[in-house]
Structure formats: structure tokens, C-alpha cells
PDB file of C-alpha atoms in Angstrom:
ATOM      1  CA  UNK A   1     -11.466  -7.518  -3.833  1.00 57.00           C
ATOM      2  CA  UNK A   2     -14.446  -7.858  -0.890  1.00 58.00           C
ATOM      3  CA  UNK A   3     -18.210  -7.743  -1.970  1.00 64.00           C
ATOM      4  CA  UNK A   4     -19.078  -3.856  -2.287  1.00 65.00           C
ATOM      5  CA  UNK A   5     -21.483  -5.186   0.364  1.00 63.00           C
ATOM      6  CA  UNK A   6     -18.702  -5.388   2.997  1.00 77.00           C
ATOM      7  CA  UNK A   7     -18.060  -1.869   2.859  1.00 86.00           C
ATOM      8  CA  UNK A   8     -19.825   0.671   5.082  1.00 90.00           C
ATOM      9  CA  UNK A   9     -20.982   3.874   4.721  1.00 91.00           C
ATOM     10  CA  UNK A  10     -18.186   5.303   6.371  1.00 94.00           C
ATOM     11  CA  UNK A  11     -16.058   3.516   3.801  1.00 94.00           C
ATOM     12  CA  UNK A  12     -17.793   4.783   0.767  1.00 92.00           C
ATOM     13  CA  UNK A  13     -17.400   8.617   1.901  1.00 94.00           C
ATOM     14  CA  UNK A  14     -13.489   7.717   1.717  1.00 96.00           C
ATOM     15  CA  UNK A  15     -13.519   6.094  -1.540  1.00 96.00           C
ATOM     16  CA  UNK A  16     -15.992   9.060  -3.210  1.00 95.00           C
ATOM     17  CA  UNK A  17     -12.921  11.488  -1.455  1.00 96.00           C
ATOM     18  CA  UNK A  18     -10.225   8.847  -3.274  1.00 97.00           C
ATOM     19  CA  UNK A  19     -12.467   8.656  -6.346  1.00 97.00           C
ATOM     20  CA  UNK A  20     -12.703  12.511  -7.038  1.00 97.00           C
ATOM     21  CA  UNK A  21      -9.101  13.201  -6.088  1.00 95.00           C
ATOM     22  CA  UNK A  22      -6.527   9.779  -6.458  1.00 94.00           C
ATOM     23  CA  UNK A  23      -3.460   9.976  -4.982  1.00 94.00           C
ATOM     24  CA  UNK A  24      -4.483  11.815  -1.490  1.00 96.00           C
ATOM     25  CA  UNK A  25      -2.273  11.327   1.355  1.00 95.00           C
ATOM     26  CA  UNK A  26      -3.757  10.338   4.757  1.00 92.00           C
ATOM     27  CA  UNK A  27      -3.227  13.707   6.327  1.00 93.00           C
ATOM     28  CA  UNK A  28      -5.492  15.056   3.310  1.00 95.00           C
ATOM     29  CA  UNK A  29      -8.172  12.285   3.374  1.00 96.00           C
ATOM     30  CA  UNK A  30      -8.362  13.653   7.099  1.00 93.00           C
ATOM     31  CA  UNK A  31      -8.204  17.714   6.454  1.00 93.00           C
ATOM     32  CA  UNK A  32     -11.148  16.746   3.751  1.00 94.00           C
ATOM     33  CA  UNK A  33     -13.332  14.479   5.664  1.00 91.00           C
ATOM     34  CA  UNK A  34     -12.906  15.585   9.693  1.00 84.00           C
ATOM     35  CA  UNK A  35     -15.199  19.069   9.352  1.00 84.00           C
ATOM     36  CA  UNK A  36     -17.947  16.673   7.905  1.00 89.00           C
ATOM     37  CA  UNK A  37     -17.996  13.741   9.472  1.00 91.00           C
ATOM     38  CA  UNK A  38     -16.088  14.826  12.714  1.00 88.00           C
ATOM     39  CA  UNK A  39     -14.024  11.649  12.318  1.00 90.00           C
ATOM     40  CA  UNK A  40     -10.737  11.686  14.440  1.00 90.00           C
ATOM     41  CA  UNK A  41      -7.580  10.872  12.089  1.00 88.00           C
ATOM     42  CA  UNK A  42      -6.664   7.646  13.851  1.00 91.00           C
ATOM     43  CA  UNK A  43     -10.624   6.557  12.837  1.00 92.00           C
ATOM     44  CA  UNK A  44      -9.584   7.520   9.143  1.00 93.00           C
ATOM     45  CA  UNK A  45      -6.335   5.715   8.914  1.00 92.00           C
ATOM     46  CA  UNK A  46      -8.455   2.377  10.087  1.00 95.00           C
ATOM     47  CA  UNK A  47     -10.570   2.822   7.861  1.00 95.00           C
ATOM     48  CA  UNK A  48      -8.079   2.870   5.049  1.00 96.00           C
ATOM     49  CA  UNK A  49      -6.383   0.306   6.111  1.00 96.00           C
ATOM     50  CA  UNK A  50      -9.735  -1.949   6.006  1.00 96.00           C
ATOM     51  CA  UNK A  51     -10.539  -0.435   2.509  1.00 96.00           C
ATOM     52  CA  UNK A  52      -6.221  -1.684   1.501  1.00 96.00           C
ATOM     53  CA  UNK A  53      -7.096  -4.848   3.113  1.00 95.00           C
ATOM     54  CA  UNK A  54     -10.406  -5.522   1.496  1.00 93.00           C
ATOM     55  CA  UNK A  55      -8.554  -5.007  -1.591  1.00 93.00           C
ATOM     56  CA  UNK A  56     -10.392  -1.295  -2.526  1.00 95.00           C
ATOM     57  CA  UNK A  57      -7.248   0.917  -2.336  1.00 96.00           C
ATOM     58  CA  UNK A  58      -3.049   0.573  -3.018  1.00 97.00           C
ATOM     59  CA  UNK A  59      -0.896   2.819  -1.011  1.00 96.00           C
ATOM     60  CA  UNK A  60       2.206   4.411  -2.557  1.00 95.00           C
ATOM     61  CA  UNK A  61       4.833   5.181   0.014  1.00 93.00           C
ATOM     62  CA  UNK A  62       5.724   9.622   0.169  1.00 87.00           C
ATOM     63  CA  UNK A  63       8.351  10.290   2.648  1.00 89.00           C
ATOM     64  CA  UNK A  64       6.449   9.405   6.113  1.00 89.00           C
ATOM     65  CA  UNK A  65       2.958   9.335   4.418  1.00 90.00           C
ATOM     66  CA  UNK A  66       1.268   7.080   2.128  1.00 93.00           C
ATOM     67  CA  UNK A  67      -0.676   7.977  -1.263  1.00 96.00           C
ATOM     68  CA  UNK A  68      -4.277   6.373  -1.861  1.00 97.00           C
ATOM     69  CA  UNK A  69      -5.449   5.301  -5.146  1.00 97.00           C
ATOM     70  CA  UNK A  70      -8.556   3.253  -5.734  1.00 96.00           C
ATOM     71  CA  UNK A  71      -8.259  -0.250  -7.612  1.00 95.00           C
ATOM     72  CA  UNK A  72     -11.804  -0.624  -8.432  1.00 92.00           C
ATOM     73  CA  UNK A  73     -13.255   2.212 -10.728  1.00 93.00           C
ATOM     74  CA  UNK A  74     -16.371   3.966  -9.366  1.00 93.00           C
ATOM     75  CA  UNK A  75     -18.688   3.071 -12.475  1.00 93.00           C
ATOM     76  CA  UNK A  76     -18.066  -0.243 -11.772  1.00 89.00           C
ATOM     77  CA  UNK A  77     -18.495   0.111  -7.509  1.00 88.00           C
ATOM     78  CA  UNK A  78     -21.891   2.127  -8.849  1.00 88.00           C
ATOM     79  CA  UNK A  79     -23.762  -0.081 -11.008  1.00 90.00           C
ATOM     80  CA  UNK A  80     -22.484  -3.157  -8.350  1.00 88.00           C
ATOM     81  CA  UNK A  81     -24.031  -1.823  -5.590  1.00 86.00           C
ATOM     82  CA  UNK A  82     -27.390  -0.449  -7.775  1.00 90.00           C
ATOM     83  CA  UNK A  83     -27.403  -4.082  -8.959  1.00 91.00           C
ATOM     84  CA  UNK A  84     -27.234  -5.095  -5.428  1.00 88.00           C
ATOM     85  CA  UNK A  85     -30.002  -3.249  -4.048  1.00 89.00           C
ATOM     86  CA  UNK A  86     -32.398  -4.065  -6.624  1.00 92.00           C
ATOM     87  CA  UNK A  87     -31.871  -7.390  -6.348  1.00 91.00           C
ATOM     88  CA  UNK A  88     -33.489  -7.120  -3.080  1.00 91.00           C
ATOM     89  CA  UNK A  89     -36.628  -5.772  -4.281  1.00 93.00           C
ATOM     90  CA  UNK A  90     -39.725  -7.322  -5.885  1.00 92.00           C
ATOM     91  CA  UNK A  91     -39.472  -7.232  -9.951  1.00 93.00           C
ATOM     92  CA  UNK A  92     -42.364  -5.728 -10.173  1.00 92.00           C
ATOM     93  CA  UNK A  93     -41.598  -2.623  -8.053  1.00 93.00           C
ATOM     94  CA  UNK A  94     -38.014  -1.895  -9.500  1.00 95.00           C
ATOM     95  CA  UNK A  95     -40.049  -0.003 -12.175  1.00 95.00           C
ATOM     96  CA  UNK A  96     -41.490   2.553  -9.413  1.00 95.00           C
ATOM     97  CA  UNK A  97     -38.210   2.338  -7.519  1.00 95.00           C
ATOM     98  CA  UNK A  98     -36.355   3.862 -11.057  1.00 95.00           C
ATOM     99  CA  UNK A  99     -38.769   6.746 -10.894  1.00 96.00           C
ATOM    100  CA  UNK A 100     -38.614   7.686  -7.888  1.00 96.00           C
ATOM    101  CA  UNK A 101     -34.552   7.927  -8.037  1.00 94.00           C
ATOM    102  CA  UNK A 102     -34.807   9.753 -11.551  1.00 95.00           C
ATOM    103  CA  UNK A 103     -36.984  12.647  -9.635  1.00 96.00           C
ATOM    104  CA  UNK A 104     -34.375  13.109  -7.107  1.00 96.00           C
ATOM    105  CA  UNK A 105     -31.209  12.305  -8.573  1.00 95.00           C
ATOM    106  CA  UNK A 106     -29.387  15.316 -10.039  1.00 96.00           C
ATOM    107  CA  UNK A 107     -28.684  14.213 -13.902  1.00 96.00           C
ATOM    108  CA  UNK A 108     -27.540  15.843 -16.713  1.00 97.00           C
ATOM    109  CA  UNK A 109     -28.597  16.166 -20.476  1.00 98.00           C
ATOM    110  CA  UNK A 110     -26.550  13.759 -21.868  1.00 98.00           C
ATOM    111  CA  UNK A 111     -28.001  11.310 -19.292  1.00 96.00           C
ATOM    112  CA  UNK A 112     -31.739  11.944 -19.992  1.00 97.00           C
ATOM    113  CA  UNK A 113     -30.659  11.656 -23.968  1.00 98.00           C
ATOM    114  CA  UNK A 114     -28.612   8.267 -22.818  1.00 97.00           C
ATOM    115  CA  UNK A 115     -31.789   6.687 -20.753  1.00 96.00           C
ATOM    116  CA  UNK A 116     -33.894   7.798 -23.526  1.00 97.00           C
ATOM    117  CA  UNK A 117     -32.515   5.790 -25.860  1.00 98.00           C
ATOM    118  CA  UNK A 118     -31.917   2.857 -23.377  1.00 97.00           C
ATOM    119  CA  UNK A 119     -36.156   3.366 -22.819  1.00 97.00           C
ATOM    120  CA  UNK A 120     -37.129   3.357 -26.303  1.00 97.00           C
ATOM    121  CA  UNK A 121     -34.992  -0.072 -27.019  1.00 97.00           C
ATOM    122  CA  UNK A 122     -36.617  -1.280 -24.264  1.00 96.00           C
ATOM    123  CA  UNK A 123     -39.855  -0.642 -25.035  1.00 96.00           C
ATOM    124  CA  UNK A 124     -40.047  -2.488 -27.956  1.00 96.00           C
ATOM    125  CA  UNK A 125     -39.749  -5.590 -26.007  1.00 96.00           C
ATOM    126  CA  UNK A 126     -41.272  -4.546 -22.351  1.00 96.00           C
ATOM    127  CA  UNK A 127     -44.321  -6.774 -21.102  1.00 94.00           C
ATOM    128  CA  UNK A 128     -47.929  -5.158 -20.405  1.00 93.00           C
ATOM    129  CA  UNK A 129     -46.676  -6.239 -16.569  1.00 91.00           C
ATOM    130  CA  UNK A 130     -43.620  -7.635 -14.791  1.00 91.00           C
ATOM    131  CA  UNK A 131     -44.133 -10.559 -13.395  1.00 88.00           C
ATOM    132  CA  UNK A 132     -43.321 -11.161  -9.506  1.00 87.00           C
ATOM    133  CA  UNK A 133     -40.334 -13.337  -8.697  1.00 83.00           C
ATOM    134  CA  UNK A 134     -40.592 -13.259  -5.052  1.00 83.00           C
ATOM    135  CA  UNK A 135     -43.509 -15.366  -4.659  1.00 79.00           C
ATOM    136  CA  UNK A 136     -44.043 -18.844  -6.006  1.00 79.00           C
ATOM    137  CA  UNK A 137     -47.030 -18.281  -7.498  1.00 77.00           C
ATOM    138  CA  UNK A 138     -45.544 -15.192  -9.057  1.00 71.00           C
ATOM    139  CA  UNK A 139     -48.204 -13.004  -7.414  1.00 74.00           C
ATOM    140  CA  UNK A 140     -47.297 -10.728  -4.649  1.00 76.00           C
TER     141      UNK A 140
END
């Protein structure tokens, strides 16, 4: 399997489609995602083939169509490409940057109990301030 890096946007609207429903056939993946995305089925079944290639999806052979099923579960595509992105901030703004998501992002109970308890652990161990990485001198 590819670097969740090499996989565009395009790409991840497929695998979300895969994710929710396994097993689609092409036809379906294009019923679901043409209104949307106004994506012409030949520009679907590319795409698919770059996410089989890339090692993100098996086909399963149905008659004249092919099944889609991912190979990589979508926690694990998540928290890859979360870990990604914050690598590429500064330490000490990763704090502000987890805010900011937990005011927009749609979450349920059980998450808010879940970081909760991942918070409090945390706390008992949490500097005053986080230190800067991105500088030498560990001031930015």
C-alpha cells in the first residue's frame, strides 16, 4: 500500500463511498458520486483503478462488473493522514490547531467522554509550554 499522501482528494471521496458501503460495483460508485462531483464514469473507473493499483482497494469479479472493497480500514487511513498533517505544523500550535477542529467537527458523546479521559491522563504530565521543534533554537 502507497503513502495516504499519494492519494487525492478525488480519491478519498471514493474510498469514504467504499468505506460506508463495501462491496459497490463500479456502475454504483458512479450513480453515487456523478450528481456530486459531476465526474463522468470513465473518470471514476480510473480512479479505481489507481486506488487497486496503489494497493487501497481489491476487486471481486460480478458477471461484467467488478465489486470494490477497501484493504486499509478507515480508522487507520484517519489517524494516518491526521498524523500526517500535524506533522507539518509547529509543536507548539498543534494545541490551537485541536481546538479549532473540536469546534467544528461534528462529535458525539461518547467521543467528548473518550477525549476527556485521554485530556485528564494527559494532563498530569503536560508542560506549562510546548516547546518549538521547528527552529533550532526551539523558539519560533
Amino acid at each position: 500500500m502507497e503513502a495516504i499522501s499519494n492519494i487525492s482528494e478525488a480519491e478519498f471521496a471514493v474510498m469514504n463511498l467504499i468505506w460506508a458501503k463495501p462491496g459497490l460495483t463500479s456502475h454504483a460508485i458512479s450513480d453515487l458520486l456523478a450528481p456530486d462531483h459531476n465526474w463522468s464514469a470513465s473518470t471514476i473507473k480510473t480512479m479505481l483503478a489507481r486506488l487497486v493499483k496503489k494497493g487501497f482497494l481489491v476487486t471481486q469479479a460480478l458477471g461484467k462488473q467488478y465489486q470494490y472493497t477497501a484493504l486499509v480500514d478507515e480508522d487507520h487511513i484517519s489517524i494516518e493522514y491526521t498524523q500526517a498533517l500535524f506533522k507539518r505544523l509547529c509543536d507548539r500550535h498543534q494545541g490551537n490547531a485541536l481546538q479549532e477542529l473540536l469546534k467544528m467537527a461534528p462529535i458525539s458523546q461518547k467521543d467528548i467522554a473518550a477525549m476527556q479521559d485521554i485530556l485528564q491522563a494527559r494532563a498530569q504530565t503536560a508542560p506549562e509550554v510546548v516547546q518549538c521543534h521547528c527552529m533550532p533554537d526551539g523558539n519560533c
